Amino acid sequence: MASRKKARIPRVGFVSLGCPKAASDAEQILTRLRAEGYEISGSYAGADLVVVNTCGFIDAAVEESLDAIGEALDENGRVIVTGCLGAKGTIVQDTHPAVLAVTGPHALQEVMDAVHAHLPPRHDPFVDLVPAQGIRLTPDHFAYLKISEGCNHRCSFCIIPGLRGPLVSRPIGEVLKEAETLAAAGVKELIVISQDTGAYGVDVRYRTGFAGGRPVRTRLYELCRELGELGMWLRLHYVYPYPSADDLLPLMAEGKLLPYLDVPFQHASPRILKLMKRPGDVDKVLERVTAWRKAVPDLTIRSTFITGFPGETETEFNELLDFLDIAQLDRVGCFAYSPVEGAAANALPGALPEEVREERKLRLLRHQEDISTQRLEAKIGRTLTVLVDDIDEEGAIARSQGDAPDIDGVVYIVDGHELEVGDFAEVTITDCDVHDLYAELTPMRAVP
Ligand code: SF4
């Protein structure tokens, strides 16, 4: 009997650039590809075509994305482009006319349509099987959970609303289901992301959705309350200092939500904030920070700032340094203003030379170093629960509740060789530097 020739499994290469939101889009595409029986190739040569997930946030990211597309075209020749750069006019097609298709961000169906058109799936029920939690780009023990797409704000330095559109919240039942699946797969830490996490549900007027047959409002408080029941560390990014953030503090005090807030303040001069089209009541913000710390003394506050915004005077920059002195933030990231193509702020008068923007950035970071170090020094001698991210010859590398992956510091456990990635451990903090803590295991280290 003649044997039937089996069709070769179609293989897709995947290159993903950009922020956690882009990574989350990538995970959804990879999950669908695997669910439809495509194999993911680790090399250009082994792939039938390559999907490049791009970033278009700042000029450097645009260049990096265009280079990545060029490399994929050189090495493979058949390339589909998705992500933020795809929403920026015809820059991709103009630079690389040979690409097969271009979509914007958050365009799962369009990407799949393009893949189907250029590389039809092979029908095989066995390769359709994928893990229930989908394909993730993060390690097994933590995962990003995207709760909405787009943004209703119009910050003058930002083009994201133009790229990703207005706020669209995911149905709360769908978000909770995804979180339950991740918990069942062994994820220990869930990191909630969006462009504006506090605004979750605004677009649907906080309508009541359903989770496991129960009515639940589409609102951040209810979402965190429900997620907090799943037993994972729960961390929020991109929460704005609006009154709704105050509601989250009781959940932190109850241990349902990590005592960690990532609040992008961006500046502290009322005039600059107004030009940025962001809330400008700095005194209110400081009052709020004080009240948060009173309610949850262990709260870690992370923020980001922009230096050298058009027209920023030396006095206004110094207002920002004074704000840092008063706010005593734990972690601070800083960008020198970058005139992103298409941003309204580029038309403002008083553009500053790059050296000034960069010099102020360095000055801000140096100024914050002392504050961050002092806040870490206050932890020396304390016992903390940490989550292990990595093991190397010098011990274990973990994070405390105050450290988000990739952007904050780590906890080096000098005697943690026998721990495993994904373990929780109790450690005693022995030392620190500007960003990181050093620790030893406390006796009875294992946390069940
Ligand atoms: S910077 Fe402003 S406009 Fe841009 S995503 Fe954030 S809140 Fe929205």
CSV table of N, CA and C in Angstrom, one decimal, residues 282-346:
chain,number,residue,atom,x,y,z
A,282,VAL,N,0.4,69.3,41.7
A,282,VAL,CA,1.5,68.6,42.4
A,282,VAL,C,1.3,68.5,43.9
A,283,ASP,N,0.7,69.5,44.5
A,283,ASP,CA,0.5,69.4,46.0
A,283,ASP,C,-0.4,68.2,46.3
A,284,LYS,N,-1.4,68.1,45.5
A,284,LYS,CA,-2.4,67.0,45.6
A,284,LYS,C,-1.7,65.6,45.5
A,285,VAL,N,-0.8,65.6,44.5
A,285,VAL,CA,-0.1,64.3,44.2
A,285,VAL,C,0.8,64.0,45.5
A,286,LEU,N,1.4,65.0,46.0
A,286,LEU,CA,2.3,64.7,47.2
A,286,LEU,C,1.4,64.3,48.4
A,287,GLU,N,0.2,65.0,48.6
A,287,GLU,CA,-0.7,64.6,49.7
A,287,GLU,C,-1.1,63.1,49.5
A,288,ARG,N,-1.3,62.8,48.2
A,288,ARG,CA,-1.8,61.4,48.0
A,288,ARG,C,-0.6,60.4,48.3
A,289,VAL,N,0.6,60.7,47.9
A,289,VAL,CA,1.7,59.8,48.2
A,289,VAL,C,1.9,59.7,49.7
A,290,THR,N,1.7,60.7,50.4
A,290,THR,CA,1.8,60.7,51.9
A,290,THR,C,0.7,59.8,52.5
A,291,ALA,N,-0.5,59.9,52.0
A,291,ALA,CA,-1.6,59.1,52.5
A,291,ALA,C,-1.4,57.7,52.1
A,292,TRP,N,-0.9,57.4,50.9
A,292,TRP,CA,-0.7,56.0,50.6
A,292,TRP,C,0.3,55.4,51.5
A,293,ARG,N,1.4,56.1,51.8
A,293,ARG,CA,2.5,55.5,52.7
A,293,ARG,C,1.9,55.3,54.1
A,294,LYS,N,1.0,56.2,54.5
A,294,LYS,CA,0.5,56.0,55.8
A,294,LYS,C,-0.4,54.8,55.9
A,295,ALA,N,-1.1,54.5,54.8
A,295,ALA,CA,-2.0,53.4,54.8
A,295,ALA,C,-1.2,52.1,54.6
A,296,VAL,N,-0.1,52.1,53.8
A,296,VAL,CA,0.7,50.9,53.6
A,296,VAL,C,2.1,51.3,53.7
A,297,PRO,N,2.7,51.3,54.9
A,297,PRO,CA,4.1,51.8,55.1
A,297,PRO,C,5.1,51.1,54.2
A,298,ASP,N,4.9,49.9,53.8
A,298,ASP,CA,5.9,49.2,53.0
A,298,ASP,C,5.7,49.4,51.5
A,299,LEU,N,4.9,50.4,51.1
A,299,LEU,CA,4.6,50.6,49.7
A,299,LEU,C,5.9,51.0,49.0
A,300,THR,N,6.1,50.4,47.9
A,300,THR,CA,7.2,50.8,46.9
A,300,THR,C,6.6,51.6,45.8
A,301,ILE,N,7.1,52.8,45.6
A,301,ILE,CA,6.5,53.7,44.5
A,301,ILE,C,7.6,53.8,43.5
A,302,ARG,N,7.2,53.5,42.3
A,302,ARG,CA,8.1,53.6,41.1
A,302,ARG,C,7.6,54.7,40.2
A,303,SER,N,8.4,55.5,39.6
A,303,SER,CA,7.9,56.5,38.7
A,303,SER,C,8.9,56.7,37.6
A,304,THR,N,8.4,57.4,36.5
A,304,THR,CA,9.3,57.8,35.4
A,304,THR,C,9.1,59.3,35.2
A,305,PHE,N,10.1,59.9,34.7
A,305,PHE,CA,10.1,61.4,34.4
A,305,PHE,C,10.8,61.6,33.1
A,306,ILE,N,10.4,62.8,32.5
A,306,ILE,CA,11.0,63.3,31.3
A,306,ILE,C,11.8,64.6,31.6
A,307,THR,N,13.0,64.6,31.2
A,307,THR,CA,13.8,65.9,31.3
A,307,THR,C,13.9,66.6,30.0
A,308,GLY,N,14.0,67.9,30.0
A,308,GLY,CA,14.3,68.6,28.8
A,308,GLY,C,13.1,68.7,27.9
A,309,PHE,N,11.9,68.7,28.5
A,309,PHE,CA,10.7,68.9,27.7
A,309,PHE,C,10.8,70.3,27.1
A,310,PRO,N,10.2,70.6,25.9
A,310,PRO,CA,10.4,71.9,25.2
A,310,PRO,C,10.0,73.0,26.2
A,311,GLY,N,10.9,74.0,26.3
A,311,GLY,CA,10.6,75.1,27.2
A,311,GLY,C,11.0,75.0,28.6
A,312,GLU,N,11.4,73.8,29.1
A,312,GLU,CA,11.7,73.5,30.5
A,312,GLU,C,12.9,74.4,30.9
A,313,THR,N,12.7,75.3,31.9
A,313,THR,CA,13.7,76.1,32.4
A,313,THR,C,14.5,75.4,33.5
A,314,GLU,N,15.7,76.0,33.8
A,314,GLU,CA,16.5,75.4,34.9
A,314,GLU,C,15.7,75.4,36.2
A,315,THR,N,14.9,76.5,36.4
A,315,THR,CA,14.1,76.6,37.6
A,315,THR,C,13.0,75.5,37.6
A,316,GLU,N,12.4,75.2,36.5
A,316,GLU,CA,11.4,74.2,36.4
A,316,GLU,C,12.0,72.8,36.6
A,317,PHE,N,13.2,72.6,36.1
A,317,PHE,CA,13.9,71.4,36.3
A,317,PHE,C,14.2,71.2,37.8
A,318,ASN,N,14.6,72.3,38.4
A,318,ASN,CA,14.9,72.2,39.9
A,318,ASN,C,13.6,71.9,40.7
A,319,GLU,N,12.5,72.4,40.2
A,319,GLU,CA,11.2,72.0,40.9
A,319,GLU,C,11.1,70.5,40.9
A,320,LEU,N,11.5,69.9,39.8
A,320,LEU,CA,11.4,68.4,39.7
A,320,LEU,C,12.3,67.7,40.7
A,321,LEU,N,13.5,68.3,40.9
A,321,LEU,CA,14.5,67.7,41.9
A,321,LEU,C,13.9,67.9,43.3
A,322,ASP,N,13.3,69.1,43.5
A,322,ASP,CA,12.7,69.3,44.9
A,322,ASP,C,11.6,68.3,45.1
A,323,PHE,N,10.8,68.0,44.1
A,323,PHE,CA,9.7,67.0,44.2
A,323,PHE,C,10.3,65.7,44.6
A,324,LEU,N,11.4,65.3,44.0
A,324,LEU,CA,12.0,64.0,44.3
A,324,LEU,C,12.4,64.0,45.8
A,325,ASP,N,12.9,65.1,46.3
A,325,ASP,CA,13.3,65.2,47.7
A,325,ASP,C,12.1,64.9,48.6
A,326,ILE,N,11.0,65.5,48.2
A,326,ILE,CA,9.8,65.4,49.1
A,326,ILE,C,9.1,64.1,49.0
A,327,ALA,N,9.0,63.7,47.7
A,327,ALA,CA,8.2,62.4,47.5
A,327,ALA,C,8.9,61.2,47.9
A,328,GLN,N,10.3,61.2,48.0
A,328,GLN,CA,11.1,60.1,48.4
A,328,GLN,C,10.6,58.8,47.7
A,329,LEU,N,10.6,58.8,46.4
A,329,LEU,CA,10.2,57.7,45.6
A,329,LEU,C,11.3,56.6,45.7
A,330,ASP,N,10.8,55.3,45.6
A,330,ASP,CA,11.8,54.2,45.8
A,330,ASP,C,12.6,54.0,44.5
A,331,ARG,N,11.9,54.0,43.4
A,331,ARG,CA,12.5,53.7,42.1
A,331,ARG,C,12.2,54.8,41.1
A,332,VAL,N,13.1,55.2,40.3
A,332,VAL,CA,12.9,56.3,39.4
A,332,VAL,C,13.6,56.0,38.0
A,333,GLY,N,12.8,56.0,37.0
A,333,GLY,CA,13.4,55.9,35.6
A,333,GLY,C,13.3,57.3,35.0
A,334,CYS,N,14.1,57.6,34.0
A,334,CYS,CA,14.1,58.9,33.4
A,334,CYS,C,14.5,58.8,31.9
A,335,PHE,N,13.7,59.6,31.1
A,335,PHE,CA,14.0,59.7,29.7
A,335,PHE,C,14.4,61.1,29.4
A,336,ALA,N,15.4,61.4,28.6
A,336,ALA,CA,15.6,62.7,28.1
A,336,ALA,C,14.5,62.9,27.0
A,337,TYR,N,13.9,64.1,26.9
A,337,TYR,CA,12.8,64.3,26.0
A,337,TYR,C,13.3,63.9,24.6
A,338,SER,N,12.4,63.1,23.9
A,338,SER,CA,12.8,62.7,22.5
A,338,SER,C,11.7,63.2,21.6
A,339,PRO,N,11.9,64.0,20.6
A,339,PRO,CA,10.9,64.5,19.7
A,339,PRO,C,10.3,63.4,18.8
A,340,VAL,N,9.4,62.6,19.3
A,340,VAL,CA,8.9,61.5,18.5
A,340,VAL,C,8.1,62.1,17.4
A,341,GLU,N,8.3,61.5,16.2
A,341,GLU,CA,7.6,62.0,15.0
A,341,GLU,C,6.1,61.9,15.2
A,342,GLY,N,5.4,63.0,15.0
A,342,GLY,CA,3.9,63.0,15.2
A,342,GLY,C,3.4,63.4,16.5
A,343,ALA,N,4.4,63.7,17.5
A,343,ALA,CA,3.9,64.1,18.8
A,343,ALA,C,3.6,65.6,18.8
A,344,ALA,N,2.5,66.0,19.5
A,344,ALA,CA,2.1,67.4,19.5
A,344,ALA,C,3.1,68.3,20.1
A,345,ALA,N,3.9,67.8,21.1
A,345,ALA,CA,4.9,68.6,21.8
A,345,ALA,C,6.0,69.1,20.9
A,346,ASN,N,6.2,68.5,19.8
A,346,ASN,CA,7.3,68.9,18.9
A,346,ASN,C,7.0,70.3,18.4
